[in-house]
PDB file of C-alpha atoms in Angstrom:
ATOM      1  CA  ALA A 276      -0.006   0.013  -0.030  1.00 96.00           C
ATOM      2  CA  ILE A 277       1.066   3.523  -0.695  1.00 98.00           C
ATOM      3  CA  GLN A 278       1.868   5.358   2.467  1.00 98.00           C
ATOM      4  CA  MET A 279       1.088   9.149   2.776  1.00 98.00           C
ATOM      5  CA  THR A 280       3.258  11.064   5.227  1.00 98.00           C
ATOM      6  CA  GLN A 281       1.673  14.419   6.093  1.00 98.00           C
ATOM      7  CA  SER A 282       3.402  17.231   7.867  1.00 97.00           C
ATOM      8  CA  PRO A 283       3.226  19.016  10.216  1.00 97.00           C
ATOM      9  CA  SER A 284       0.840  17.119  12.354  1.00 97.00           C
ATOM     10  CA  SER A 285      -0.202  20.413  14.074  1.00 97.00           C
ATOM     11  CA  LEU A 286       0.430  24.027  13.298  1.00 96.00           C
ATOM     12  CA  SER A 287      -0.376  27.262  14.980  1.00 97.00           C
ATOM     13  CA  ALA A 288      -0.945  30.394  12.896  1.00 97.00           C
ATOM     14  CA  SER A 289      -2.728  33.682  12.931  1.00 96.00           C
ATOM     15  CA  VAL A 290      -5.514  35.109  10.856  1.00 96.00           C
ATOM     16  CA  GLY A 291      -3.916  36.537   7.655  1.00 96.00           C
ATOM     17  CA  ASP A 292      -0.928  34.170   7.670  1.00 97.00           C
ATOM     18  CA  ARG A 293       0.155  32.155   4.746  1.00 98.00           C
ATOM     19  CA  VAL A 294       0.212  28.439   5.643  1.00 98.00           C
ATOM     20  CA  THR A 295       1.622  25.386   3.835  1.00 98.00           C
ATOM     21  CA  ILE A 296       0.903  21.741   4.514  1.00 98.00           C
ATOM     22  CA  THR A 297       2.690  18.872   2.749  1.00 98.00           C
ATOM     23  CA  CYS A 298       2.048  15.299   1.953  1.00 98.00           C
ATOM     24  CA  ARG A 299       4.685  12.838   0.649  1.00 98.00           C
ATOM     25  CA  ALA A 300       3.747   9.601  -0.997  1.00 98.00           C
ATOM     26  CA  SER A 301       5.873   6.521  -0.609  1.00 98.00           C
ATOM     27  CA  GLN A 302       5.903   6.019  -4.362  1.00 98.00           C
ATOM     28  CA  GLY A 303       4.930   8.168  -7.349  1.00 98.00           C
ATOM     29  CA  ILE A 304       1.167   8.860  -7.694  1.00 98.00           C
ATOM     30  CA  GLY A 305       1.046  11.238 -10.518  1.00 97.00           C
ATOM     31  CA  ASN A 306      -1.281  14.003  -9.494  1.00 97.00           C
ATOM     32  CA  ASP A 307      -3.817  11.683  -8.065  1.00 97.00           C
ATOM     33  CA  LEU A 308      -4.129  13.444  -4.816  1.00 97.00           C
ATOM     34  CA  GLY A 309      -6.907  15.386  -2.999  1.00 98.00           C
ATOM     35  CA  TRP A 310      -6.969  17.671   0.004  1.00 98.00           C
ATOM     36  CA  TYR A 311      -9.802  17.707   2.494  1.00 98.00           C
ATOM     37  CA  GLN A 312     -10.828  19.971   5.293  1.00 98.00           C
ATOM     38  CA  GLN A 313     -12.649  18.654   8.536  1.00 98.00           C
ATOM     39  CA  LYS A 314     -13.999  20.904  11.183  1.00 97.00           C
ATOM     40  CA  PRO A 315     -14.718  19.403  14.651  1.00 93.00           C
ATOM     41  CA  GLY A 316     -17.689  17.199  14.667  1.00 93.00           C
ATOM     42  CA  LYS A 317     -18.300  17.841  10.993  1.00 97.00           C
ATOM     43  CA  VAL A 318     -18.046  15.846   7.745  1.00 98.00           C
ATOM     44  CA  PRO A 319     -14.866  16.149   5.607  1.00 98.00           C
ATOM     45  CA  THR A 320     -15.071  18.312   2.572  1.00 98.00           C
ATOM     46  CA  LEU A 321     -13.149  18.160  -0.677  1.00 98.00           C
ATOM     47  CA  LEU A 322     -11.034  21.305  -1.241  1.00 98.00           C
ATOM     48  CA  ILE A 323      -8.567  20.333  -3.995  1.00 98.00           C
ATOM     49  CA  TYR A 324      -8.622  17.474  -6.446  1.00 97.00           C
ATOM     50  CA  ALA A 325      -6.083  16.195  -8.981  1.00 97.00           C
ATOM     51  CA  ALA A 326      -3.320  17.920  -6.864  1.00 97.00           C
ATOM     52  CA  SER A 327      -4.087  21.400  -7.949  1.00 98.00           C
ATOM     53  CA  SER A 328      -7.837  21.720  -9.127  1.00 97.00           C
ATOM     54  CA  LEU A 329      -9.964  23.830  -6.888  1.00 98.00           C
ATOM     55  CA  GLN A 330     -13.348  22.154  -6.034  1.00 97.00           C
ATOM     56  CA  SER A 331     -16.401  24.167  -6.959  1.00 96.00           C
ATOM     57  CA  GLY A 332     -17.305  26.545  -4.188  1.00 97.00           C
ATOM     58  CA  VAL A 333     -13.996  26.502  -2.396  1.00 98.00           C
ATOM     59  CA  PRO A 334     -12.320  29.965  -1.842  1.00 98.00           C
ATOM     60  CA  SER A 335      -9.470  30.764  -4.103  1.00 98.00           C
ATOM     61  CA  ARG A 336      -7.168  31.362  -1.104  1.00 98.00           C
ATOM     62  CA  PHE A 337      -6.767  27.539  -1.095  1.00 98.00           C
ATOM     63  CA  SER A 338      -4.332  26.103  -3.614  1.00 98.00           C
ATOM     64  CA  GLY A 339      -2.577  22.880  -4.273  1.00 98.00           C
ATOM     65  CA  SER A 340       0.607  21.942  -6.100  1.00 98.00           C
ATOM     66  CA  GLY A 341       2.854  19.003  -6.731  1.00 98.00           C
ATOM     67  CA  SER A 342       3.057  15.765  -8.600  1.00 98.00           C
ATOM     68  CA  GLY A 343       4.872  12.443  -8.219  1.00 98.00           C
ATOM     69  CA  THR A 344       5.614  12.103  -4.577  1.00 98.00           C
ATOM     70  CA  ASP A 345       5.478  15.568  -3.042  1.00 98.00           C
ATOM     71  CA  PHE A 346       2.420  17.689  -2.668  1.00 98.00           C
ATOM     72  CA  THR A 347       1.472  20.968  -1.010  1.00 98.00           C
ATOM     73  CA  LEU A 348      -1.690  22.608   0.234  1.00 98.00           C
ATOM     74  CA  THR A 349      -1.352  26.388   0.655  1.00 98.00           C
ATOM     75  CA  ILE A 350      -3.783  28.810   2.306  1.00 98.00           C
ATOM     76  CA  SER A 351      -2.753  32.209   1.206  1.00 96.00           C
ATOM     77  CA  SER A 352      -4.320  34.298   3.965  1.00 96.00           C
ATOM     78  CA  LEU A 353      -5.824  32.461   6.818  1.00 97.00           C
ATOM     79  CA  GLN A 354      -9.359  33.236   7.759  1.00 96.00           C
ATOM     80  CA  PRO A 355     -11.140  32.347  11.070  1.00 95.00           C
ATOM     81  CA  GLU A 356     -13.120  29.690   9.382  1.00 95.00           C
ATOM     82  CA  ASP A 357     -10.058  27.900   8.122  1.00 97.00           C
ATOM     83  CA  PHE A 358      -8.953  26.506  11.524  1.00 93.00           C
ATOM     84  CA  ALA A 359      -9.628  22.805  11.204  1.00 97.00           C
ATOM     85  CA  THR A 360      -7.897  19.615  10.433  1.00 98.00           C
ATOM     86  CA  TYR A 361      -6.673  18.924   6.813  1.00 98.00           C
ATOM     87  CA  PHE A 362      -6.029  15.536   5.215  1.00 98.00           C
ATOM     88  CA  CYS A 363      -4.529  14.403   2.032  1.00 98.00           C
ATOM     89  CA  LEU A 364      -5.885  11.244   0.173  1.00 98.00           C
ATOM     90  CA  GLN A 365      -4.284   9.358  -2.626  1.00 98.00           C
ATOM     91  CA  ASP A 366      -6.584   7.744  -5.056  1.00 97.00           C
ATOM     92  CA  TYR A 367      -3.950   6.561  -7.533  1.00 97.00           C
ATOM     93  CA  SER A 368      -4.191   2.880  -6.484  1.00 96.00           C
ATOM     94  CA  PHE A 369      -6.016   0.694  -4.155  1.00 97.00           C
ATOM     95  CA  PRO A 370      -6.055   0.731  -1.170  1.00 97.00           C
ATOM     96  CA  PHE A 371      -6.564   4.441  -1.265  1.00 98.00           C
ATOM     97  CA  THR A 372      -4.766   6.001   1.815  1.00 98.00           C
ATOM     98  CA  PHE A 373      -5.143   9.141   3.769  1.00 98.00           C
ATOM     99  CA  GLY A 374      -2.438  11.178   5.421  1.00 98.00           C
ATOM    100  CA  GLN A 375      -2.456  11.421   9.192  1.00 98.00           C
ATOM    101  CA  GLY A 376      -3.881  14.900   9.233  1.00 98.00           C
ATOM    102  CA  THR A 377      -2.710  18.406  10.124  1.00 98.00           C
ATOM    103  CA  LYS A 378      -4.546  20.239  12.919  1.00 98.00           C
ATOM    104  CA  LEU A 379      -4.462  23.979  12.153  1.00 97.00           C
ATOM    105  CA  GLU A 380      -4.952  25.979  15.365  1.00 96.00           C
ATOM    106  CA  ILE A 381      -5.220  29.636  16.199  1.00 89.00           C
ATOM    107  CA  LYS A 382      -2.024  31.171  17.561  1.00 88.00           C
TER     108      LYS A 382
ATOM    109  CA  GLU B 222     -28.316  18.339  -5.202  1.00 96.00           C
ATOM    110  CA  ALA B 223     -26.278  15.194  -4.648  1.00 97.00           C
ATOM    111  CA  GLN B 224     -26.638  13.729  -1.121  1.00 98.00           C
ATOM    112  CA  LEU B 225     -25.708  10.548   0.752  1.00 98.00           C
ATOM    113  CA  GLU B 226     -27.907   9.798   3.693  1.00 98.00           C
ATOM    114  CA  GLN B 227     -26.691   7.697   6.636  1.00 98.00           C
ATOM    115  CA  PRO B 228     -28.313   6.827   9.928  1.00 95.00           C
ATOM    116  CA  GLY B 229     -27.014   8.738  12.840  1.00 95.00           C
ATOM    117  CA  ALA B 230     -25.951   6.202  15.490  1.00 97.00           C
ATOM    118  CA  GLU B 231     -26.003   2.587  16.426  1.00 97.00           C
ATOM    119  CA  VAL B 232     -25.251   1.090  19.729  1.00 98.00           C
ATOM    120  CA  LYS B 233     -24.411  -2.575  19.935  1.00 98.00           C
ATOM    121  CA  GLU B 234     -22.659  -5.088  22.141  1.00 98.00           C
ATOM    122  CA  PRO B 235     -19.528  -7.017  21.229  1.00 98.00           C
ATOM    123  CA  GLY B 236     -20.263 -10.089  19.218  1.00 97.00           C
ATOM    124  CA  GLU B 237     -23.385  -8.585  17.682  1.00 98.00           C
ATOM    125  CA  SER B 238     -23.888  -8.066  13.951  1.00 98.00           C
ATOM    126  CA  LEU B 239     -24.634  -4.678  12.294  1.00 98.00           C
ATOM    127  CA  ARG B 240     -25.403  -3.341   8.898  1.00 98.00           C
ATOM    128  CA  ILE B 241     -25.309   0.407   8.199  1.00 98.00           C
ATOM    129  CA  SER B 242     -26.581   2.079   5.131  1.00 98.00           C
ATOM    130  CA  CYS B 243     -25.741   4.880   2.736  1.00 98.00           C
ATOM    131  CA  GLU B 244     -28.548   6.030   0.407  1.00 98.00           C
ATOM    132  CA  GLY B 245     -27.724   8.182  -2.594  1.00 98.00           C
ATOM    133  CA  SER B 246     -30.058  10.870  -4.107  1.00 97.00           C
ATOM    134  CA  GLY B 247     -29.904  13.607  -6.576  1.00 97.00           C
ATOM    135  CA  TYR B 248     -27.337  12.076  -8.989  1.00 97.00           C
ATOM    136  CA  SER B 249     -26.888   9.077 -11.241  1.00 96.00           C
ATOM    137  CA  PHE B 250     -26.088   6.496  -8.647  1.00 96.00           C
ATOM    138  CA  SER B 251     -24.456   3.964 -10.918  1.00 95.00           C
ATOM    139  CA  SER B 252     -21.923   6.620 -12.131  1.00 95.00           C
ATOM    140  CA  TYR B 253     -20.038   7.045  -8.849  1.00 97.00           C
ATOM    141  CA  TRP B 254     -18.252   4.560  -6.554  1.00 97.00           C
ATOM    142  CA  ILE B 255     -19.312   4.540  -3.010  1.00 98.00           C
ATOM    143  CA  ASN B 256     -16.329   4.527  -0.562  1.00 98.00           C
ATOM    144  CA  TRP B 257     -16.316   3.779   3.173  1.00 98.00           C
ATOM    145  CA  ALA B 258     -14.046   5.436   5.696  1.00 98.00           C
ATOM    146  CA  ARG B 259     -13.674   5.087   9.385  1.00 98.00           C
ATOM    147  CA  GLN B 260     -12.712   7.705  11.974  1.00 98.00           C
ATOM    148  CA  MET B 261     -11.980   6.483  15.440  1.00 97.00           C
ATOM    149  CA  PRO B 262     -12.499   8.979  18.289  1.00 93.00           C
ATOM    150  CA  GLY B 263      -9.921  11.757  18.027  1.00 92.00           C
ATOM    151  CA  LYS B 264      -8.153  10.050  15.210  1.00 96.00           C
ATOM    152  CA  GLY B 265      -7.757  10.548  11.435  1.00 96.00           C
ATOM    153  CA  LEU B 266      -9.476   9.033   8.509  1.00 98.00           C
ATOM    154  CA  GLU B 267      -8.978   5.364   7.337  1.00 98.00           C
ATOM    155  CA  TRP B 268     -10.122   4.218   3.922  1.00 98.00           C
ATOM    156  CA  MET B 269     -11.964   0.979   4.208  1.00 98.00           C
ATOM    157  CA  GLY B 270     -13.043  -0.087   0.793  1.00 98.00           C
ATOM    158  CA  ARG B 271     -15.228   0.910  -2.213  1.00 98.00           C
ATOM    159  CA  ILE B 272     -17.925  -0.550  -4.348  1.00 97.00           C
ATOM    160  CA  ASP B 273     -18.716   0.361  -7.981  1.00 96.00           C
ATOM    161  CA  PRO B 274     -22.410   0.313  -8.418  1.00 95.00           C
ATOM    162  CA  SER B 275     -22.206  -0.404 -12.117  1.00 93.00           C
ATOM    163  CA  ASP B 276     -20.740  -3.858 -11.575  1.00 94.00           C
ATOM    164  CA  SER B 277     -20.751  -4.377  -7.909  1.00 95.00           C
ATOM    165  CA  TYR B 278     -16.922  -4.877  -7.985  1.00 96.00           C
ATOM    166  CA  ILE B 279     -15.348  -4.198  -4.544  1.00 98.00           C
ATOM    167  CA  ASN B 280     -11.858  -3.209  -3.330  1.00 97.00           C
ATOM    168  CA  TYR B 281     -11.132  -3.564   0.457  1.00 98.00           C
ATOM    169  CA  SER B 282      -8.279  -2.196   2.429  1.00 98.00           C
ATOM    170  CA  PRO B 283      -6.089  -5.029   3.745  1.00 97.00           C
ATOM    171  CA  SER B 284      -6.689  -3.565   7.138  1.00 97.00           C
ATOM    172  CA  PHE B 285     -10.482  -4.229   6.905  1.00 97.00           C
ATOM    173  CA  GLN B 286     -10.778  -7.101   4.531  1.00 97.00           C
ATOM    174  CA  GLY B 287     -12.288 -10.103   6.216  1.00 96.00           C
ATOM    175  CA  HIS B 288     -13.757  -8.096   9.058  1.00 96.00           C
ATOM    176  CA  VAL B 289     -16.322  -5.939   7.121  1.00 98.00           C
ATOM    177  CA  THR B 290     -18.563  -6.632   4.105  1.00 98.00           C
ATOM    178  CA  ILE B 291     -19.468  -3.972   1.551  1.00 98.00           C
ATOM    179  CA  SER B 292     -22.524  -4.474  -0.624  1.00 98.00           C
ATOM    180  CA  ILE B 293     -25.020  -2.570  -2.672  1.00 98.00           C
ATOM    181  CA  ASP B 294     -28.654  -2.579  -3.709  1.00 97.00           C
ATOM    182  CA  LYS B 295     -28.892  -0.555  -6.792  1.00 96.00           C
ATOM    183  CA  SER B 296     -32.705  -0.802  -6.970  1.00 96.00           C
ATOM    184  CA  ILE B 297     -32.952   1.366  -3.819  1.00 97.00           C
ATOM    185  CA  ARG B 298     -29.753   3.398  -4.433  1.00 98.00           C
ATOM    186  CA  THR B 299     -28.158   2.109  -1.306  1.00 98.00           C
ATOM    187  CA  ALA B 300     -24.811   0.873  -0.197  1.00 98.00           C
ATOM    188  CA  TYR B 301     -24.110  -1.105   2.939  1.00 98.00           C
ATOM    189  CA  LEU B 302     -21.314  -1.781   5.341  1.00 98.00           C
ATOM    190  CA  GLN B 303     -21.739  -4.746   7.622  1.00 98.00           C
ATOM    191  CA  TRP B 304     -20.126  -6.639  10.418  1.00 98.00           C
ATOM    192  CA  SER B 305     -20.883 -10.166  11.469  1.00 98.00           C
ATOM    193  CA  SER B 306     -19.316  -9.851  14.940  1.00 97.00           C
ATOM    194  CA  LEU B 307     -18.511  -6.474  16.346  1.00 98.00           C
ATOM    195  CA  LYS B 308     -15.580  -5.684  18.533  1.00 97.00           C
ATOM    196  CA  ALA B 309     -15.222  -2.843  21.013  1.00 97.00           C
ATOM    197  CA  SER B 310     -12.464  -1.527  18.726  1.00 96.00           C
ATOM    198  CA  ASP B 311     -15.047  -1.050  15.909  1.00 97.00           C
ATOM    199  CA  THR B 312     -16.232   1.977  17.786  1.00 97.00           C
ATOM    200  CA  GLY B 313     -16.019   5.033  15.586  1.00 98.00           C
ATOM    201  CA  VAL B 314     -17.654   7.171  13.029  1.00 98.00           C
ATOM    202  CA  TYR B 315     -18.236   5.612   9.514  1.00 98.00           C
ATOM    203  CA  TYR B 316     -18.561   7.774   6.531  1.00 98.00           C
ATOM    204  CA  CYS B 317     -19.673   6.941   3.053  1.00 98.00           C
ATOM    205  CA  ALA B 318     -18.477   9.139   0.246  1.00 98.00           C
ATOM    206  CA  ARG B 319     -18.931   9.087  -3.556  1.00 98.00           C
ATOM    207  CA  HIS B 320     -15.995   9.023  -6.009  1.00 96.00           C
ATOM    208  CA  VAL B 321     -16.374   9.657  -9.716  1.00 88.00           C
ATOM    209  CA  GLY B 322     -14.290   6.671 -10.541  1.00 86.00           C
ATOM    210  CA  SER B 323     -11.442   8.422 -12.289  1.00 87.00           C
ATOM    211  CA  ARG B 324      -8.170   8.652 -10.537  1.00 88.00           C
ATOM    212  CA  GLY B 325      -7.392  11.916  -8.876  1.00 86.00           C
ATOM    213  CA  TYR B 326     -10.894  13.315  -8.698  1.00 93.00           C
ATOM    214  CA  GLY B 327     -11.453  12.657  -5.090  1.00 95.00           C
ATOM    215  CA  MET B 328     -14.500  12.127  -2.931  1.00 97.00           C
ATOM    216  CA  ASP B 329     -16.804  15.156  -3.474  1.00 97.00           C
ATOM    217  CA  VAL B 330     -19.924  14.196  -1.547  1.00 98.00           C
ATOM    218  CA  TRP B 331     -20.008  12.688   1.882  1.00 98.00           C
ATOM    219  CA  GLY B 332     -22.674  11.295   3.993  1.00 98.00           C
ATOM    220  CA  GLN B 333     -23.073  12.757   7.523  1.00 98.00           C
ATOM    221  CA  GLY B 334     -21.472   9.719   9.175  1.00 98.00           C
ATOM    222  CA  THR B 335     -22.879   6.939  11.272  1.00 98.00           C
ATOM    223  CA  THR B 336     -21.553   6.737  14.851  1.00 98.00           C
ATOM    224  CA  VAL B 337     -21.097   3.108  15.928  1.00 98.00           C
ATOM    225  CA  ILE B 338     -20.685   2.433  19.628  1.00 98.00           C
ATOM    226  CA  VAL B 339     -19.739  -1.080  20.524  1.00 98.00           C
ATOM    227  CA  SER B 340     -19.866  -1.534  24.364  1.00 97.00           C
ATOM    228  CA  SER B 341     -21.079  -4.135  26.820  1.00 94.00           C
TER     229      SER B 341
END
């Protein structure tokens, strides 16, 4: 199975900050990676698919990049509603695998 | 609007069986895989498996194969996740989510999750 290593596991930041979260795959996955946001007690939502495509309805301050084994989610200017946990998911091959998650907290 | 409907919660004792459902509406049900994911209390997401409604083909994660069964009834647009003998370690929230079936496109619609509590 492909392992997804996500970092950092937690992050403190302030409103207005630029934030970057990374996922590294244990083998090449092309651009078959998505990023998800989950707020406490809520359902995960898809932010980015195919590594860099913005899901409909998602604010443009979210962006994704990368291909192969290294991927990045960037939030250009943090808003109060962005404090949540973020996961990556590879859907290149079965079994699909999630990263461990990054908890983004208010500094 | 595409939706996946799941029951809210189930409380069971160890050794009991359970089947939870995921009903799709507002989209072409056969055109999207249904995936299942587990989230244990305070933990991350774990992909369990998926079923393709068009041919009922199933892929399981090795971590869950043999312990759960995924199935589908296209006639009522519903996928299922079932256990024949629950353990306390099965306690968690179980989500279904649809996937368009092409690599890279992710899971764009999620159910609200079913909380499963297994306790004696």
